């Protein structure tokens, strides 16, 4: 029997799961990027008005970075329960948490109204956002990976990754529209709140779609097999640390260049373009908007390419490319040409897509089913604390201290070297049969079963 077929997946279920995962991740990333974009353009003035512009932005990015600190906790909590009770239930919870916290940011008092309480409340809600996103990514990509087949897993699993540029596109689009139709004073007074309040409506749509999909058939089979064996299973985290610690380290290293380059080239670039090069807010947002639209189209193409040539070659091209492009990127922005700004961000996101697209399948194929949510989430989210969290903060501080973008380019290049080394240490996973990792290939189980943590055990 060909184990590459999707295990017990009902006809038409895969497109529904892909749509639900994509829409859910788009909403979650919209919420996250509305915050990041507002941190670059608004929050310094609204929540830290007593600081000079660059210091205010630095403080604003500090609250932005704090959200990343909660992502590993979200990965641990959601990973544990996602490996115990299923992927779907946890994805519903993550969407509600993210949407609720984002909507509440839209009604927060400003510093001029509530004093220090305003940035404190902002930070608390940012922590909830980070916690929710820490659990969202792993569940969304695994739900697709475990419904699909191994021959096209890279393509199908890349679609939830498209939620990042789609969310950024939506966030930048809404903010660009608000800045276009409002004066700066009106935008700072109340206009910045509108994108946050829109999250409530988006979450309603996401919940309706996400509740309609089936649980992962591969997870259901693994859970049934575990129940039938009546073996006391250890917490998924224990299994990950015992049997997959190398894969966790590889995933963390692989995320360094991907995470750092993305936040430098989509979030920090807004601050750099507006305060250092003196583009208008709308012009900078429009450049990110155009680049994000192109990236959304590129992600499934790179995912499909990874099905043909392998996850590692595509990932390595992206990592090496972004390390080199970092030295071209700021020079193009400095030309003060809108066309050069668009090209700079777009090419940066092309290289980012080469890493981000195969990442979903790559990380999913590293771990066994009953610890896959934990393993993939831990590897992805723990690295975000060292990578994505401080990236805009470090870039802003380097610009403030040196008055030049060259140290920022060096920073991105160092991250690229780390990622290249990590990916070179990984095994190629293209074509990995996720069921076979558990000894669950229907009709081919033979003499080996799988113990509570996914390690083969003689029966």
Short mmCIF file of C-alpha atoms in Angstrom, two decimals:
data_model
loop_
_atom_site.label_atom_id
_atom_site.label_comp_id
_atom_site.label_asym_id
_atom_site.label_seq_id
_atom_site.Cartn_x
_atom_site.Cartn_y
_atom_site.Cartn_z
CA UNK A 1 0.00 0.00 0.00
CA UNK A 2 1.26 3.47 -0.89
CA UNK A 3 1.69 5.25 2.39
CA UNK A 4 2.11 8.56 0.69
CA UNK A 5 -1.62 8.96 0.38
CA UNK A 6 -3.26 11.17 2.91
CA UNK A 7 -4.32 8.84 5.73
CA UNK A 8 -8.11 8.60 5.90
CA UNK A 9 -8.55 12.13 4.71
CA UNK A 10 -12.01 12.71 3.30
CA UNK A 11 -12.40 13.85 -0.29
CA UNK A 12 -11.98 17.59 -0.59
CA UNK A 13 -10.84 17.98 3.01
CA UNK A 14 -7.32 19.16 2.12
CA UNK A 15 -8.41 22.33 0.26
CA UNK A 16 -10.75 23.16 3.16
CA UNK A 17 -7.96 22.66 5.68
CA UNK A 18 -5.55 24.77 3.59
CA UNK A 19 -8.14 27.55 3.32
CA UNK A 20 -8.89 27.45 7.06
CA UNK A 21 -5.20 27.49 7.98
CA UNK A 22 -4.39 30.29 5.54
CA UNK A 23 -7.28 32.49 6.65
CA UNK A 24 -6.53 31.84 10.31
CA UNK A 25 -2.83 32.61 10.00
CA UNK A 26 -3.59 35.68 7.87
CA UNK A 27 -5.80 37.06 10.64
CA UNK A 28 -3.26 36.26 13.33
CA UNK A 29 -0.42 37.85 11.36
CA UNK A 30 -2.60 40.82 10.50
CA UNK A 31 -3.05 41.39 14.23
CA UNK A 32 0.67 40.98 14.83
CA UNK A 33 1.76 43.24 11.98
CA UNK A 34 -0.75 45.96 12.79
CA UNK A 35 1.06 46.16 16.10
CA UNK A 36 4.52 46.09 14.50
CA UNK A 37 3.66 48.72 11.92
CA UNK A 38 2.00 50.91 14.55
CA UNK A 39 5.07 50.50 16.76
CA UNK A 40 7.20 51.86 13.94
CA UNK A 41 4.93 54.75 13.02
CA UNK A 42 2.59 55.65 15.90
CA UNK A 43 3.21 54.18 19.34
CA UNK A 44 6.33 56.21 20.06
CA UNK A 45 4.24 59.40 19.88
CA UNK A 46 1.07 58.00 21.48
CA UNK A 47 2.51 55.98 24.38
CA UNK A 48 5.98 57.58 24.81
CA UNK A 49 5.40 61.25 23.91
CA UNK A 50 8.09 62.66 26.23
CA UNK A 51 10.98 61.07 24.30
CA UNK A 52 12.73 62.26 21.15
CA UNK A 53 11.40 60.54 17.99
CA UNK A 54 14.09 57.84 17.67
CA UNK A 55 14.09 57.07 21.41
CA UNK A 56 10.29 56.92 21.39
CA UNK A 57 10.45 54.44 18.52
CA UNK A 58 13.08 52.46 20.42
CA UNK A 59 10.77 52.23 23.46
CA UNK A 60 7.89 51.32 21.19
CA UNK A 61 9.92 48.51 19.63
CA UNK A 62 10.77 47.34 23.16
CA UNK A 63 7.07 46.62 23.79
CA UNK A 64 7.06 44.96 20.36
CA UNK A 65 9.97 42.73 21.37
CA UNK A 66 8.36 41.79 24.68
CA UNK A 67 5.60 40.04 22.77
CA UNK A 68 8.16 37.59 21.45
CA UNK A 69 9.06 36.59 25.00
CA UNK A 70 5.62 35.02 25.37
CA UNK A 71 5.88 33.02 22.15
CA UNK A 72 8.02 30.21 23.63
CA UNK A 73 5.52 29.87 26.48
CA UNK A 74 2.73 29.68 23.91
CA UNK A 75 4.72 27.04 22.02
CA UNK A 76 5.10 24.93 25.18
CA UNK A 77 1.47 25.19 26.29
CA UNK A 78 -0.16 24.86 22.88
CA UNK A 79 2.34 22.22 21.80
CA UNK A 80 1.63 20.08 24.87
CA UNK A 81 -2.14 20.16 24.52
CA UNK A 82 -2.01 20.07 20.72
CA UNK A 83 -0.08 16.79 20.91
CA UNK A 84 -2.46 15.46 23.58
CA UNK A 85 -5.95 16.52 22.46
CA UNK A 86 -5.54 17.62 18.83
CA UNK A 87 -4.53 20.46 16.56
CA UNK A 88 -7.96 21.94 15.76
CA UNK A 89 -9.09 22.79 19.31
CA UNK A 90 -5.89 24.69 20.06
CA UNK A 91 -6.08 26.66 16.82
CA UNK A 92 -9.53 27.93 17.82
CA UNK A 93 -8.17 29.07 21.20
CA UNK A 94 -5.18 30.84 19.63
CA UNK A 95 -7.40 32.76 17.22
CA UNK A 96 -9.69 33.96 20.02
CA UNK A 97 -6.76 35.08 22.18
CA UNK A 98 -5.06 36.95 19.38
CA UNK A 99 -8.21 38.65 18.14
CA UNK A 100 -9.37 39.62 21.62
CA UNK A 101 -6.07 41.18 22.65
CA UNK A 102 -5.74 43.07 19.36
CA UNK A 103 -9.24 44.51 19.63
CA UNK A 104 -8.55 45.67 23.20
CA UNK A 105 -5.42 47.53 22.04
CA UNK A 106 -7.74 49.54 19.82
CA UNK A 107 -9.56 50.95 22.88
CA UNK A 108 -6.54 51.58 25.11
CA UNK A 109 -6.09 55.03 26.67
CA UNK A 110 -3.02 56.98 25.56
CA UNK A 111 -0.19 58.22 27.77
CA UNK A 112 -1.72 61.70 27.86
CA UNK A 113 -4.95 60.20 29.22
CA UNK A 114 -3.77 57.47 31.60
CA UNK A 115 -0.08 58.13 32.14
CA UNK A 116 2.21 55.16 32.76
CA UNK A 117 -0.78 52.79 32.89
CA UNK A 118 -1.20 53.15 29.12
CA UNK A 119 2.14 51.59 28.04
CA UNK A 120 1.80 48.98 30.82
CA UNK A 121 -1.58 47.84 29.47
CA UNK A 122 -0.17 47.90 25.96
CA UNK A 123 2.65 45.60 27.06
CA UNK A 124 0.26 43.15 28.76
CA UNK A 125 -1.88 42.84 25.65
CA UNK A 126 1.26 42.44 23.55
CA UNK A 127 2.23 39.49 25.76
CA UNK A 128 -1.14 37.86 25.08
CA UNK A 129 -0.59 38.37 21.35
CA UNK A 130 2.80 36.67 21.57
CA UNK A 131 1.41 33.77 23.61
CA UNK A 132 -1.32 33.16 21.03
CA UNK A 133 1.02 33.37 18.03
CA UNK A 134 3.43 30.97 19.73
CA UNK A 135 0.73 28.32 19.51
CA UNK A 136 -0.79 29.29 16.18
CA UNK A 137 2.04 28.59 13.77
CA UNK A 138 2.74 24.97 14.72
CA UNK A 139 -0.90 23.93 14.69
CA UNK A 140 -1.71 25.61 11.37
CA UNK A 141 1.16 24.11 9.39
CA UNK A 142 0.79 20.68 11.00
CA UNK A 143 -2.91 20.47 10.26
CA UNK A 144 -2.10 20.91 6.57
CA UNK A 145 1.02 18.73 6.60
CA UNK A 146 -0.80 15.85 8.26
CA UNK A 147 -3.75 16.00 5.87
CA UNK A 148 -1.61 16.10 2.74
CA UNK A 149 0.62 13.58 0.98
CA UNK A 150 4.39 13.49 0.96
CA UNK A 151 4.81 14.20 -2.75
CA UNK A 152 3.31 17.72 -2.56
CA UNK A 153 3.65 18.48 1.13
CA UNK A 154 6.02 21.38 0.52
CA UNK A 155 3.46 23.07 -1.74
CA UNK A 156 0.39 22.54 0.43
CA UNK A 157 2.12 23.26 3.75
CA UNK A 158 3.51 26.50 2.36
CA UNK A 159 0.03 28.03 2.08
CA UNK A 160 -0.34 28.74 5.82
CA UNK A 161 3.05 30.47 5.52
CA UNK A 162 1.36 32.78 3.05
CA UNK A 163 -0.58 34.12 6.02
CA UNK A 164 2.46 36.20 7.01
CA UNK A 165 2.69 38.31 3.82
CA UNK A 166 -1.10 38.28 3.48
CA UNK A 167 -1.46 39.57 7.03
CA UNK A 168 1.26 42.14 6.45
CA UNK A 169 -0.40 43.13 3.18
CA UNK A 170 -3.74 43.57 4.93
CA UNK A 171 -2.20 45.48 7.86
CA UNK A 172 -0.11 47.76 5.65
CA UNK A 173 -3.08 48.27 3.33
CA UNK A 174 -5.46 49.34 6.11
CA UNK A 175 -2.86 51.63 7.69
CA UNK A 176 -1.92 53.08 4.31
CA UNK A 177 -5.57 53.81 3.60
CA UNK A 178 -6.00 55.50 6.96
CA UNK A 179 -2.92 57.69 6.48
CA UNK A 180 -4.06 58.58 2.95
CA UNK A 181 -7.51 59.81 3.98
CA UNK A 182 -6.54 61.44 7.28
CA UNK A 183 -4.29 64.22 8.42
CA UNK A 184 -1.35 63.28 10.66
CA UNK A 185 -3.14 64.78 13.66
CA UNK A 186 -6.34 62.80 13.04
CA UNK A 187 -4.40 59.59 12.49
CA UNK A 188 -2.49 60.04 15.77
CA UNK A 189 -5.69 61.01 17.57
CA UNK A 190 -7.94 58.09 16.59
CA UNK A 191 -7.22 56.74 13.12
CA UNK A 192 -4.55 54.29 14.29
CA UNK A 193 -7.23 52.52 16.38
CA UNK A 194 -9.36 51.45 13.41
CA UNK A 195 -7.09 48.59 12.18
CA UNK A 196 -7.04 47.12 15.70
CA UNK A 197 -10.82 47.29 16.05
CA UNK A 198 -11.29 45.60 12.65
CA UNK A 199 -9.72 42.49 14.15
CA UNK A 200 -12.99 41.65 15.91
CA UNK A 201 -14.80 41.21 12.57
CA UNK A 202 -11.92 39.26 11.04
CA UNK A 203 -11.84 36.83 13.97
CA UNK A 204 -15.54 36.12 13.49
CA UNK A 205 -14.89 35.08 9.89
CA UNK A 206 -11.85 33.02 10.89
CA UNK A 207 -13.73 31.16 13.62
CA UNK A 208 -16.57 30.26 11.26
CA UNK A 209 -14.13 28.74 8.76
CA UNK A 210 -11.78 27.11 11.26
CA UNK A 211 -14.56 25.30 13.16
CA UNK A 212 -15.69 23.63 9.92
CA UNK A 213 -12.49 21.62 9.28
CA UNK A 214 -11.65 18.10 10.45
CA UNK A 215 -8.99 17.15 12.94
CA UNK A 216 -5.73 15.78 11.52
CA UNK A 217 -6.36 12.14 10.47
CA UNK A 218 -2.74 11.26 11.21
CA UNK A 219 -3.08 12.59 14.75
CA UNK A 220 -6.35 10.71 15.25
CA UNK A 221 -4.69 7.48 14.15
CA UNK A 222 -1.69 8.01 16.43
CA UNK A 223 -3.98 8.80 19.37
CA UNK A 224 -6.08 5.69 18.73
CA UNK A 225 -2.95 3.52 18.51
CA UNK A 226 -1.64 4.99 21.75
CA UNK A 227 -4.95 4.36 23.52
CA UNK A 228 -5.08 0.77 22.25
CA UNK A 229 -1.59 0.03 23.58
CA UNK A 230 -2.56 1.41 27.00
CA UNK A 231 0.97 2.72 27.54
CA UNK A 232 1.53 5.58 29.95
CA UNK A 233 2.79 8.34 27.71
CA UNK A 234 5.27 10.94 28.82
CA UNK A 235 4.68 14.64 28.19
CA UNK A 236 5.45 15.55 24.56
CA UNK A 237 8.17 17.95 25.70
CA UNK A 238 10.05 15.07 27.33
CA UNK A 239 9.90 13.09 24.11
CA UNK A 240 11.14 16.05 22.09
CA UNK A 241 14.11 16.68 24.39
CA UNK A 242 15.01 12.98 24.55
CA UNK A 243 14.68 12.03 20.91
CA UNK A 244 14.57 15.22 18.82
CA UNK A 245 16.85 17.73 20.51
CA UNK A 246 19.12 17.88 17.46
CA UNK A 247 16.16 18.72 15.24
CA UNK A 248 15.08 21.45 17.68
CA UNK A 249 18.54 23.04 17.46
CA UNK A 250 18.51 22.81 13.66
CA UNK A 251 15.09 24.47 13.53
CA UNK A 252 16.24 27.25 15.85
CA UNK A 253 19.33 27.92 13.74
CA UNK A 254 17.33 27.78 10.52
CA UNK A 255 15.02 30.48 11.82
CA UNK A 256 17.74 33.04 12.59
CA UNK A 257 18.22 34.57 9.14
CA UNK A 258 14.59 34.07 8.18
CA UNK A 259 13.26 35.85 11.28
CA UNK A 260 15.83 38.65 11.54
CA UNK A 261 15.80 39.58 7.87
CA UNK A 262 12.01 39.69 7.75
CA UNK A 263 11.56 42.07 10.65
CA UNK A 264 14.43 44.28 9.51
CA UNK A 265 13.10 44.49 5.94
CA UNK A 266 9.40 44.91 6.72
CA UNK A 267 9.15 46.53 10.17
CA UNK A 268 12.39 48.39 10.84
CA UNK A 269 12.52 49.63 7.25
CA UNK A 270 9.43 51.75 7.99
CA UNK A 271 11.30 53.59 10.73
CA UNK A 272 14.45 53.87 8.60
CA UNK A 273 12.61 55.10 5.52
CA UNK A 274 10.52 57.67 7.42
CA UNK A 275 12.95 59.04 10.04
CA UNK A 276 16.31 58.57 8.33
CA UNK A 277 15.57 58.90 4.61
CA UNK A 278 12.47 61.10 5.05
CA UNK A 279 9.95 59.19 2.97
CA UNK A 280 6.33 59.84 3.92
CA UNK A 281 4.55 57.21 6.04
CA UNK A 282 2.24 56.33 3.19
CA UNK A 283 5.10 55.92 0.71
CA UNK A 284 6.96 53.55 3.04
CA UNK A 285 3.79 51.56 3.74
CA UNK A 286 3.02 51.31 0.03
CA UNK A 287 6.45 49.83 -0.67
CA UNK A 288 5.93 47.12 1.96
CA UNK A 289 2.43 46.54 0.62
CA UNK A 290 3.66 45.92 -2.94
CA UNK A 291 6.49 43.66 -1.78
CA UNK A 292 4.15 41.65 0.44
CA UNK A 293 1.74 41.07 -2.45
CA UNK A 294 4.58 39.67 -4.54
CA UNK A 295 5.79 37.51 -1.67
CA UNK A 296 2.33 36.02 -1.20
CA UNK A 297 2.45 34.75 -4.78
CA UNK A 298 6.02 33.46 -4.43
CA UNK A 299 5.58 31.34 -1.29
CA UNK A 300 3.60 28.45 -2.85
CA UNK A 301 5.99 28.50 -5.83
CA UNK A 302 9.01 28.02 -3.55
CA UNK A 303 7.07 25.38 -1.59
CA UNK A 304 6.46 23.46 -4.82
CA UNK A 305 10.13 23.86 -5.79
CA UNK A 306 11.15 22.27 -2.48
CA UNK A 307 9.05 19.22 -3.44
CA UNK A 308 11.17 18.85 -6.58
CA UNK A 309 14.72 19.69 -5.50
CA UNK A 310 14.54 19.29 -1.72
CA UNK A 311 13.96 21.50 1.32
CA UNK A 312 17.64 22.18 2.00
CA UNK A 313 18.74 23.59 -1.41
CA UNK A 314 15.84 26.07 -1.53
CA UNK A 315 16.41 27.12 2.08
CA UNK A 316 20.15 27.58 1.57
CA UNK A 317 19.64 29.83 -1.47
CA UNK A 318 17.35 32.03 0.59
CA UNK A 319 19.72 32.25 3.55
CA UNK A 320 22.79 33.01 1.46
CA UNK A 321 20.87 35.47 -0.69
CA UNK A 322 19.49 37.49 2.19
CA UNK A 323 22.95 37.72 3.76
CA UNK A 324 24.34 39.29 0.60
CA UNK A 325 21.29 41.42 -0.15
CA UNK A 326 21.47 43.07 3.28
CA UNK A 327 24.45 45.10 2.03
CA UNK A 328 22.54 46.25 -1.07
CA UNK A 329 19.22 46.82 0.70
CA UNK A 330 19.91 50.02 2.63
CA UNK A 331 21.91 51.58 -0.19
CA UNK A 332 18.85 51.29 -2.43
CA UNK A 333 16.59 52.78 0.25
CA UNK A 334 19.07 55.67 0.67
CA UNK A 335 18.58 56.70 -2.98
CA UNK A 336 15.24 58.24 -1.90
CA UNK A 337 13.61 56.69 -4.96
CA UNK A 338 10.27 54.97 -4.40
CA UNK A 339 11.10 52.45 -7.12
CA UNK A 340 14.39 51.55 -5.45
CA UNK A 341 12.62 51.21 -2.10
CA UNK A 342 10.10 48.78 -3.62
CA UNK A 343 12.84 46.75 -5.31
CA UNK A 344 14.91 46.64 -2.11
CA UNK A 345 12.06 45.27 -0.01
CA UNK A 346 10.76 42.96 -2.75
CA UNK A 347 14.11 41.26 -3.45
CA UNK A 348 14.67 40.88 0.29
CA UNK A 349 11.30 39.13 0.59
CA UNK A 350 12.09 36.91 -2.41
CA UNK A 351 15.07 35.50 -0.51
CA UNK A 352 13.00 35.34 2.67
CA UNK A 353 10.33 33.35 0.80
CA UNK A 354 12.91 30.77 -0.23
CA UNK A 355 13.44 30.08 3.48
CA UNK A 356 9.93 30.58 4.73
CA UNK A 357 8.04 28.53 2.12
CA UNK A 358 9.72 25.12 2.70
CA UNK A 359 9.99 25.74 6.45
CA UNK A 360 6.53 24.39 7.26
CA UNK A 361 7.11 21.01 5.63
CA UNK A 362 10.78 20.92 6.65
CA UNK A 363 10.05 21.33 10.36
CA UNK A 364 6.98 19.05 10.28
CA UNK A 365 9.04 16.25 8.76
CA UNK A 366 11.58 16.37 11.59
CA UNK A 367 9.27 15.14 14.37
CA UNK A 368 7.02 12.19 15.25
CA UNK A 369 3.25 12.74 15.33
CA UNK A 370 2.57 12.75 19.09
CA UNK A 371 5.33 15.31 19.66
CA UNK A 372 5.26 17.14 16.33
CA UNK A 373 3.26 20.14 17.56
CA UNK A 374 5.65 20.56 20.51
CA UNK A 375 8.83 19.97 18.53
CA UNK A 376 8.02 22.22 15.58
CA UNK A 377 6.64 24.98 17.82
CA UNK A 378 9.55 24.92 20.26
CA UNK A 379 12.13 25.00 17.47
CA UNK A 380 10.35 27.84 15.71
CA UNK A 381 9.30 29.99 18.65
CA UNK A 382 12.28 29.73 21.00
CA UNK A 383 14.48 31.07 18.23
CA UNK A 384 12.14 34.02 17.79
CA UNK A 385 13.25 35.35 21.19
CA UNK A 386 16.83 35.66 19.96
CA UNK A 387 15.96 36.51 16.35
CA UNK A 388 12.73 38.33 15.56
CA UNK A 389 12.14 39.87 18.98
CA UNK A 390 15.21 42.10 19.17
CA UNK A 391 15.70 42.61 15.42
CA UNK A 392 13.94 46.01 15.05
CA UNK A 393 15.27 47.00 18.48
CA UNK A 394 18.88 46.12 17.61
CA UNK A 395 18.58 47.72 14.17
CA UNK A 396 17.22 50.94 15.69
CA UNK A 397 19.95 51.01 18.34
CA UNK A 398 22.67 50.43 15.73
CA UNK A 399 21.31 53.23 13.60
CA UNK A 400 21.15 55.52 16.64
CA UNK A 401 24.73 54.73 17.74
CA UNK A 402 26.48 54.66 14.35
CA UNK A 403 24.26 56.79 12.14
CA UNK A 404 24.83 54.22 9.41
CA UNK A 405 23.04 51.12 8.12
CA UNK A 406 26.25 49.13 7.55
CA UNK A 407 26.28 47.58 11.06
CA UNK A 408 22.67 46.49 10.47
CA UNK A 409 23.72 44.75 7.25
CA UNK A 410 26.51 42.97 9.14
CA UNK A 411 23.96 41.89 11.75
CA UNK A 412 21.73 40.30 9.08
CA UNK A 413 24.74 38.66 7.40
CA UNK A 414 25.85 37.03 10.67
CA UNK A 415 22.35 35.60 11.08
CA UNK A 416 22.56 34.24 7.52
CA UNK A 417 25.82 32.42 8.31
CA UNK A 418 24.21 30.79 11.37
CA UNK A 419 21.26 29.64 9.28
CA UNK A 420 23.43 28.23 6.50
CA UNK A 421 25.42 26.18 9.03
CA UNK A 422 22.26 24.90 10.74
CA UNK A 423 20.62 23.82 7.47
CA UNK A 424 23.82 22.11 6.30
CA UNK A 425 23.71 20.05 9.52
CA UNK A 426 20.10 18.97 8.88
CA UNK A 427 19.07 15.87 6.99
CA UNK A 428 17.03 16.26 3.81
CA UNK A 429 13.38 15.50 4.62
CA UNK A 430 11.73 15.78 1.18
CA UNK A 431 9.45 12.80 0.68
CA UNK A 432 9.44 11.82 4.37
CA UNK A 433 6.41 9.65 5.16
CA UNK A 434 4.96 11.12 8.35
CA UNK A 435 3.00 7.96 9.10
CA UNK A 436 6.06 5.74 8.70
CA UNK A 437 7.82 7.76 11.39
CA UNK A 438 5.29 6.27 13.81
CA UNK A 439 5.23 2.76 12.43
CA UNK A 440 1.67 3.68 11.44
CA UNK A 441 1.74 2.91 7.73
CA UNK A 442 -1.51 1.09 7.21
CA UNK A 443 -0.94 -2.59 6.54
CA UNK A 444 2.82 -2.34 7.09
CA UNK A 445 3.22 -2.03 10.86
CA UNK A 446 5.06 -5.33 11.16
CA UNK A 447 6.95 -6.22 14.34
CA UNK A 448 7.65 -2.72 15.63
CA UNK A 449 5.36 -0.34 17.43
CA UNK A 450 6.04 3.10 18.80
CA UNK A 451 6.32 3.89 22.45
CA UNK A 452 4.88 6.91 24.21
CA UNK A 453 7.48 9.32 22.93
CA UNK A 454 7.70 8.13 19.33
CA UNK A 455 10.75 5.87 19.68
CA UNK A 456 10.46 2.44 18.01
CA UNK A 457 9.90 -0.32 20.58
CA UNK A 458 9.86 -4.06 20.01
CA UNK A 459 6.40 -5.57 20.54
#
